[in-house]
Amino acid sequence: MKFYTHLSVVGTILLNIAGSLCQLEVCGQAPLNNKIVGGQDATAGSWPWQVSIQSTTFGGHFCGGSLINKDWVLSAAHCFQSSMSTITIYLGLRSQSGSTPYQESRTTKRLINHPNYDNPTNDNDLALLQLSSSVTFSDYIKPVCLAAPGSTFGAGTESWVTGWGMLQSGDTQIPDILQEVQIPIVGNSDCDKAYGGGITSNMLCAGLLNQGGKDSCQGDSGGPMVSRNGSLWIQSGVVSFGIGCANPKYPGVYARVSRYQDWINSYMGSNQPGYVSFTSNGFRSSSNLLLVSISLTFSIIPLRRLF
C-alpha cells in the first residue's frame, strides 16, 4: 500500500512538472509583436495574453486580465468586490467595437479572489478566473509567462503595461483600441516614500517620477505589466491602484506576481503556468531618482477599475 502511495505522489509531481514545462513551450511568445496614459495603439496580436473582462452590469469592459494557461486568467481581486451579472472574458481582442476572426469569448466557471486580499490597503490584489471551456492557442491568443519566485525587477527596468483604461485621469470613456505604454520600475522604497507608507513586499511600482505622463488608469485594473527576457515576455505585475493617473508624484502600484506561485498553482492541477526567473538590477539606482517626499497617508486609494 505504501508503495502505491509513493507511486501516486511521484506521478502527481511528474504531471505537475510536465504541465509547467508544456506551458514554457508556448508562454510569453508574441510573434506579431514588433517592439493607457501616454501610450499608443497596440497592433493586433502584439499582446496575445491580454483579455478584456466584461459584464452587462457595467455596460461592457470593466477590467483587464492575462491568460496564463488554456483554462485560467489572472486579474485583480478589487475588480470583483461587487455583485454582477455573468462575466464574459474576451481573448484575442484589439478593438472594443468590432469583432475579428481570431477573437474568442468565454464565460467564467469559477472566480477566486486571493483569501488575504485586504480592501483598505489592496495588499494581495489578485484573482483567478477559470474559463468555461479551454481556448486553443494561436498567434493572437497565447499565455504569458509568469515571474518565478525570487525574480528581481530593479529600479529602471523597462516594463510594458497594456489595457483599455482611460487615456487620462477624469475621462468618461475608454479607448476603442488596446493601448500599450512603456514605463520603468520604481524601487519599493521610493514608492513607499511617495505614498507616505503602505507599499508592501507584495507590491511593485512603475512610472515616471517627477515627469509623469505615462501610466495605467481606470479600466486597466487586473491587466498585466510585463518585461522582456530574450524572446519571452514575463509578467511582473497586475494593475492595482494609484493616486490619479500619470501623476509625477505617484507611480502606479501593481501586485507582485512572483510572490504568488504556490497560490496560483494550488488551483492549476497538472496544467500549471510557465514560470521564468527574471533578474534585472535596472539601469539606474533608486538613489539617483529625484523624489518629492510627502508625509501624508491616504485612507482611500483610487483603484483602477471602471466602477
Short mmCIF file of C-alpha atoms in Angstrom, two decimals:
data_model
loop_
_atom_site.label_atom_id
_atom_site.label_comp_id
_atom_site.label_asym_id
_atom_site.label_seq_id
_atom_site.Cartn_x
_atom_site.Cartn_y
_atom_site.Cartn_z
CA MET A 1 0.00 0.00 0.00
CA LYS A 2 2.82 2.40 0.82
CA PHE A 3 4.49 1.52 -2.47
CA TYR A 4 1.39 2.54 -4.44
CA THR A 5 1.06 5.71 -2.39
CA HIS A 6 4.63 6.65 -3.25
CA LEU A 7 3.97 5.95 -6.92
CA SER A 8 0.89 8.17 -6.78
CA VAL A 9 2.84 11.03 -5.21
CA VAL A 10 5.67 10.69 -7.72
CA GLY A 11 3.15 10.55 -10.55
CA THR A 12 1.48 13.73 -9.37
CA ILE A 13 4.81 15.54 -9.14
CA LEU A 14 5.78 14.39 -12.63
CA LEU A 15 2.42 15.54 -14.03
CA ASN A 16 2.85 18.96 -12.43
CA ILE A 17 6.38 19.29 -13.81
CA ALA A 18 5.18 18.18 -17.25
CA GLY A 19 2.37 20.74 -17.17
CA SER A 20 4.74 23.57 -16.29
CA LEU A 21 7.23 22.52 -18.97
CA CYS A 22 4.42 22.35 -21.51
CA GLN A 23 3.44 25.95 -20.73
CA LEU A 24 7.07 27.05 -21.06
CA GLU A 25 6.96 25.92 -24.68
CA VAL A 26 4.26 28.47 -25.50
CA CYS A 27 4.13 31.14 -22.79
CA GLY A 28 5.37 34.68 -23.26
CA GLN A 29 5.69 34.45 -27.05
CA ALA A 30 4.25 37.25 -29.16
CA PRO A 31 5.27 36.55 -32.77
CA LEU A 32 3.25 39.51 -34.06
CA ASN A 33 4.87 42.00 -31.66
CA ASN A 34 7.42 44.23 -33.41
CA LYS A 35 8.53 46.00 -30.36
CA ILE A 36 -3.10 53.89 -21.18
CA VAL A 37 -1.92 57.11 -20.47
CA GLY A 38 0.79 58.48 -22.68
CA GLY A 39 0.73 55.25 -24.67
CA GLN A 40 -0.20 54.25 -28.20
CA ASP A 41 -2.46 51.88 -30.10
CA ALA A 42 -1.28 48.28 -29.97
CA THR A 43 -1.20 46.27 -33.18
CA ALA A 44 -3.25 43.09 -33.48
CA GLY A 45 -1.53 40.16 -31.78
CA SER A 46 1.11 42.27 -30.00
CA TRP A 47 -0.04 41.15 -26.56
CA PRO A 48 -1.81 37.81 -27.13
CA TRP A 49 -2.36 37.13 -23.40
CA GLN A 50 -4.32 40.36 -22.83
CA VAL A 51 -8.01 39.84 -22.11
CA SER A 52 -10.96 42.17 -21.66
CA ILE A 53 -13.25 41.27 -18.75
CA GLN A 54 -16.81 42.42 -19.35
CA SER A 55 -20.22 42.36 -17.70
CA THR A 56 -23.58 43.80 -18.70
CA THR A 57 -23.83 45.08 -15.13
CA PHE A 58 -21.22 47.70 -16.05
CA GLY A 59 -22.10 48.08 -19.71
CA GLY A 60 -19.16 46.10 -21.06
CA HIS A 61 -15.44 46.26 -20.26
CA PHE A 62 -14.58 46.99 -16.64
CA CYS A 63 -11.20 45.31 -16.01
CA GLY A 64 -8.33 43.58 -17.78
CA GLY A 65 -6.52 40.32 -17.18
CA SER A 66 -3.93 37.96 -18.62
CA LEU A 67 -4.25 34.43 -19.95
CA ILE A 68 -1.86 32.17 -18.00
CA ASN A 69 -2.81 28.78 -19.47
CA LYS A 70 -5.59 27.35 -21.64
CA ASP A 71 -8.13 27.49 -18.81
CA TRP A 72 -7.25 30.35 -16.47
CA VAL A 73 -6.97 34.13 -16.41
CA LEU A 74 -5.10 36.21 -13.81
CA SER A 75 -6.63 39.53 -12.74
CA ALA A 76 -7.08 41.78 -9.66
CA ALA A 77 -9.25 40.96 -6.65
CA HIS A 78 -10.54 44.53 -6.33
CA CYS A 79 -12.30 44.10 -9.70
CA PHE A 80 -14.69 41.56 -8.19
CA GLN A 81 -15.84 43.04 -4.91
CA SER A 82 -19.29 43.94 -6.27
CA SER A 83 -22.06 41.61 -7.34
CA MET A 84 -22.55 41.48 -11.09
CA SER A 85 -24.22 39.55 -13.87
CA THR A 86 -22.42 36.94 -15.97
CA ILE A 87 -18.75 37.74 -16.50
CA THR A 88 -17.53 37.32 -20.07
CA ILE A 89 -13.84 37.18 -20.99
CA TYR A 90 -12.76 38.24 -24.47
CA LEU A 91 -9.47 36.90 -25.83
CA GLY A 92 -7.59 37.96 -28.95
CA LEU A 93 -9.42 41.29 -28.78
CA ARG A 94 -7.94 44.57 -30.07
CA SER A 95 -11.00 46.74 -30.68
CA GLN A 96 -13.91 47.03 -28.24
CA SER A 97 -16.31 47.95 -31.06
CA GLY A 98 -15.71 45.26 -33.67
CA SER A 99 -15.17 41.53 -33.92
CA THR A 100 -12.37 39.70 -35.72
CA PRO A 101 -11.99 36.11 -36.96
CA TYR A 102 -9.32 35.37 -34.33
CA GLN A 103 -11.06 36.59 -31.17
CA GLU A 104 -12.85 34.26 -28.78
CA SER A 105 -15.03 34.70 -25.72
CA ARG A 106 -15.72 32.58 -22.67
CA THR A 107 -17.88 32.92 -19.60
CA THR A 108 -16.36 32.07 -16.23
CA LYS A 109 -16.76 28.75 -14.50
CA ARG A 110 -15.09 29.88 -11.28
CA LEU A 111 -13.87 33.13 -9.70
CA ILE A 112 -11.29 33.03 -6.89
CA ASN A 113 -10.17 36.15 -5.06
CA HIS A 114 -6.98 35.84 -3.03
CA PRO A 115 -8.09 34.88 0.52
CA ASN A 116 -5.79 37.51 2.05
CA TYR A 117 -6.85 40.37 -0.18
CA ASP A 118 -7.05 43.43 2.05
CA ASN A 119 -9.56 46.00 0.80
CA PRO A 120 -8.23 49.08 2.65
CA THR A 121 -4.59 48.57 1.61
CA ASN A 122 -5.05 46.49 -1.60
CA ASP A 123 -2.42 44.02 -0.43
CA ASN A 124 -2.62 40.62 -2.19
CA ASP A 125 -4.70 42.14 -5.01
CA LEU A 126 -5.01 39.04 -7.19
CA ALA A 127 -7.86 36.99 -8.61
CA LEU A 128 -8.10 33.87 -10.76
CA LEU A 129 -10.88 33.24 -13.27
CA GLN A 130 -11.46 29.79 -14.72
CA LEU A 131 -12.80 29.81 -18.27
CA SER A 132 -16.00 27.95 -19.12
CA SER A 133 -14.00 25.92 -21.66
CA SER A 134 -10.40 25.71 -22.80
CA VAL A 135 -9.05 28.01 -25.50
CA THR A 136 -6.92 26.97 -28.45
CA PHE A 137 -3.68 28.91 -28.73
CA SER A 138 -2.90 30.92 -31.86
CA ASP A 139 -0.72 33.89 -32.82
CA TYR A 140 -3.45 36.08 -31.30
CA ILE A 141 -4.20 34.05 -28.17
CA LYS A 142 -1.29 32.80 -26.06
CA PRO A 143 -0.48 32.61 -22.34
CA VAL A 144 2.05 34.92 -20.74
CA CYS A 145 4.98 33.59 -18.70
CA LEU A 146 4.83 34.46 -15.01
CA ALA A 147 7.76 35.79 -12.97
CA ALA A 148 9.14 32.95 -10.84
CA PRO A 149 9.73 33.36 -7.09
CA GLY A 150 12.90 35.31 -6.37
CA SER A 151 12.69 37.34 -9.59
CA THR A 152 14.01 40.88 -9.23
CA PHE A 153 12.89 43.96 -11.13
CA GLY A 154 15.33 46.72 -10.20
CA ALA A 155 14.55 50.43 -10.46
CA GLY A 156 14.61 51.45 -14.11
CA THR A 157 13.75 48.01 -15.52
CA GLU A 158 11.83 48.57 -18.75
CA SER A 159 8.24 47.37 -18.48
CA TRP A 160 5.12 47.48 -20.62
CA VAL A 161 1.53 47.88 -19.45
CA THR A 162 -1.46 47.20 -21.69
CA GLY A 163 -5.21 47.74 -21.41
CA TRP A 164 -8.34 49.63 -22.39
CA GLY A 165 -8.15 52.05 -19.47
CA MET A 166 -8.82 55.79 -19.59
CA LEU A 167 -6.36 57.86 -21.61
CA GLN A 168 -6.21 60.44 -18.82
CA SER A 169 -7.50 60.82 -15.29
CA GLY A 170 -11.09 62.04 -15.28
CA ASP A 171 -12.02 60.69 -18.72
CA THR A 172 -15.53 59.29 -19.07
CA GLN A 173 -14.91 56.90 -21.94
CA ILE A 174 -12.42 54.12 -22.56
CA PRO A 175 -10.46 53.91 -25.83
CA ASP A 176 -11.71 51.57 -28.53
CA ILE A 177 -8.24 50.20 -29.37
CA LEU A 178 -5.99 48.33 -26.92
CA GLN A 179 -3.30 50.68 -25.59
CA GLU A 180 0.34 49.97 -24.73
CA VAL A 181 2.80 52.08 -22.75
CA GLN A 182 6.41 51.60 -21.68
CA ILE A 183 7.37 52.69 -18.16
CA PRO A 184 10.30 51.95 -15.82
CA ILE A 185 10.12 50.15 -12.49
CA VAL A 186 10.31 52.39 -9.42
CA GLY A 187 12.02 50.90 -6.35
CA ASN A 188 9.70 49.95 -3.48
CA SER A 189 11.46 52.23 -1.01
CA ASP A 190 10.97 55.27 -3.26
CA CYS A 191 7.40 54.25 -3.99
CA ASP A 192 6.69 53.87 -0.27
CA LYS A 193 8.04 57.37 0.36
CA ALA A 194 5.88 58.78 -2.41
CA TYR A 195 2.72 57.26 -0.92
CA GLY A 196 3.65 58.02 2.67
CA GLY A 197 3.74 54.32 3.53
CA GLY A 198 1.66 51.25 2.71
CA ILE A 199 3.73 49.75 -0.12
CA THR A 200 4.38 46.13 0.85
CA SER A 201 6.72 43.45 -0.49
CA ASN A 202 3.69 42.03 -2.33
CA MET A 203 3.60 45.16 -4.49
CA LEU A 204 5.65 46.53 -7.38
CA CYS A 205 5.67 50.12 -8.66
CA ALA A 206 6.30 51.69 -12.06
CA GLY A 207 6.10 55.15 -13.60
CA LEU A 208 7.98 58.35 -14.38
CA LEU A 209 8.74 60.14 -11.11
CA ASN A 210 8.87 63.94 -11.36
CA GLN A 211 7.85 63.70 -15.01
CA GLY A 212 4.65 61.68 -15.19
CA GLY A 213 2.67 61.43 -18.39
CA LYS A 214 2.72 57.64 -18.73
CA ASP A 215 0.73 55.25 -16.56
CA SER A 216 -2.12 52.79 -16.29
CA CYS A 217 -5.51 54.27 -15.40
CA GLN A 218 -9.13 53.41 -14.56
CA GLY A 219 -10.17 50.43 -16.69
CA ASP A 220 -6.68 48.91 -16.76
CA SER A 221 -7.13 47.16 -13.39
CA GLY A 222 -6.24 43.48 -13.43
CA GLY A 223 -4.20 43.82 -16.61
CA PRO A 224 -0.57 42.75 -16.98
CA MET A 225 2.71 44.57 -16.61
CA VAL A 226 5.41 42.64 -18.49
CA SER A 227 9.14 42.78 -19.17
CA ARG A 228 11.08 41.08 -21.93
CA ASN A 229 13.71 38.42 -21.26
CA GLY A 230 15.27 37.42 -24.57
CA SER A 231 12.41 36.20 -26.74
CA LEU A 232 9.99 35.77 -23.83
CA TRP A 233 7.63 38.22 -22.17
CA ILE A 234 7.30 37.75 -18.41
CA GLN A 235 4.51 39.18 -16.28
CA SER A 236 5.86 41.01 -13.25
CA GLY A 237 2.73 42.77 -12.03
CA VAL A 238 -1.05 43.11 -12.06
CA VAL A 239 -2.51 46.63 -12.31
CA SER A 240 -3.83 47.58 -8.88
CA PHE A 241 -4.04 51.24 -7.80
CA GLY A 242 -2.60 54.75 -7.85
CA ILE A 243 -3.30 58.39 -6.99
CA GLY A 244 -4.68 59.89 -10.17
CA CYS A 245 -3.13 58.67 -13.42
CA ALA A 246 0.35 59.55 -14.72
CA ASN A 247 0.84 61.83 -11.72
CA PRO A 248 4.58 62.60 -11.40
CA LYS A 249 4.42 62.24 -7.61
CA TYR A 250 2.71 58.85 -7.55
CA PRO A 251 3.86 55.84 -9.60
CA GLY A 252 1.32 53.16 -10.42
CA VAL A 253 1.17 50.23 -8.00
CA TYR A 254 0.93 46.59 -9.10
CA ALA A 255 0.53 43.23 -7.36
CA ARG A 256 3.92 41.47 -7.49
CA VAL A 257 3.30 38.22 -9.41
CA SER A 258 6.48 36.44 -8.26
CA ARG A 259 5.09 36.24 -4.71
CA TYR A 260 2.16 34.01 -5.66
CA GLN A 261 3.34 30.88 -7.48
CA ASP A 262 2.18 28.50 -4.72
CA TRP A 263 -1.26 30.11 -4.52
CA ILE A 264 -1.75 30.13 -8.29
CA ASN A 265 -0.52 26.55 -8.71
CA SER A 266 -2.85 25.28 -5.98
CA TYR A 267 -5.73 25.67 -8.48
CA MET A 268 -3.99 24.63 -11.69
CA GLY A 269 -3.53 20.88 -11.23
CA SER A 270 -1.19 19.49 -13.88
CA ASN A 271 -1.80 22.46 -16.19
CA GLN A 272 0.47 24.89 -14.37
CA PRO A 273 1.53 28.19 -15.97
CA GLY A 274 5.06 28.70 -17.24
CA TYR A 275 7.31 30.40 -14.67
CA VAL A 276 10.52 32.13 -15.71
CA SER A 277 13.11 33.70 -13.42
CA PHE A 278 13.83 37.32 -14.21
CA THR A 279 16.77 39.26 -12.78
CA SER A 280 17.41 42.91 -13.51
CA ASN A 281 19.16 45.47 -11.35
CA GLY A 282 17.74 48.18 -13.59
CA PHE A 283 19.75 50.80 -15.45
CA ARG A 284 19.84 53.26 -12.57
CA SER A 285 19.78 53.06 -8.79
CA SER A 286 16.88 54.33 -6.73
CA SER A 287 19.20 56.79 -5.02
CA ASN A 288 19.62 58.62 -8.33
CA LEU A 289 15.90 59.27 -8.69
CA LEU A 290 14.77 62.70 -7.52
CA LEU A 291 11.77 62.41 -5.25
CA VAL A 292 9.35 64.85 -3.71
CA SER A 293 8.56 63.12 -0.42
CA ILE A 294 5.29 63.61 1.43
CA SER A 295 4.23 62.72 4.93
CA LEU A 296 0.50 62.35 4.24
CA THR A 297 -1.20 58.97 4.26
CA PHE A 298 -4.33 58.17 2.28
CA SER A 299 -7.10 56.06 3.75
CA ILE A 300 -8.74 55.75 0.32
CA ILE A 301 -6.54 54.68 -2.58
CA PRO A 302 -8.21 55.09 -6.01
CA LEU A 303 -8.40 51.72 -7.73
CA ARG A 304 -8.02 51.32 -11.46
CA ARG A 305 -11.26 49.59 -12.27
CA LEU A 306 -14.11 51.45 -14.02
CA PHE A 307 -16.77 51.22 -11.30
#
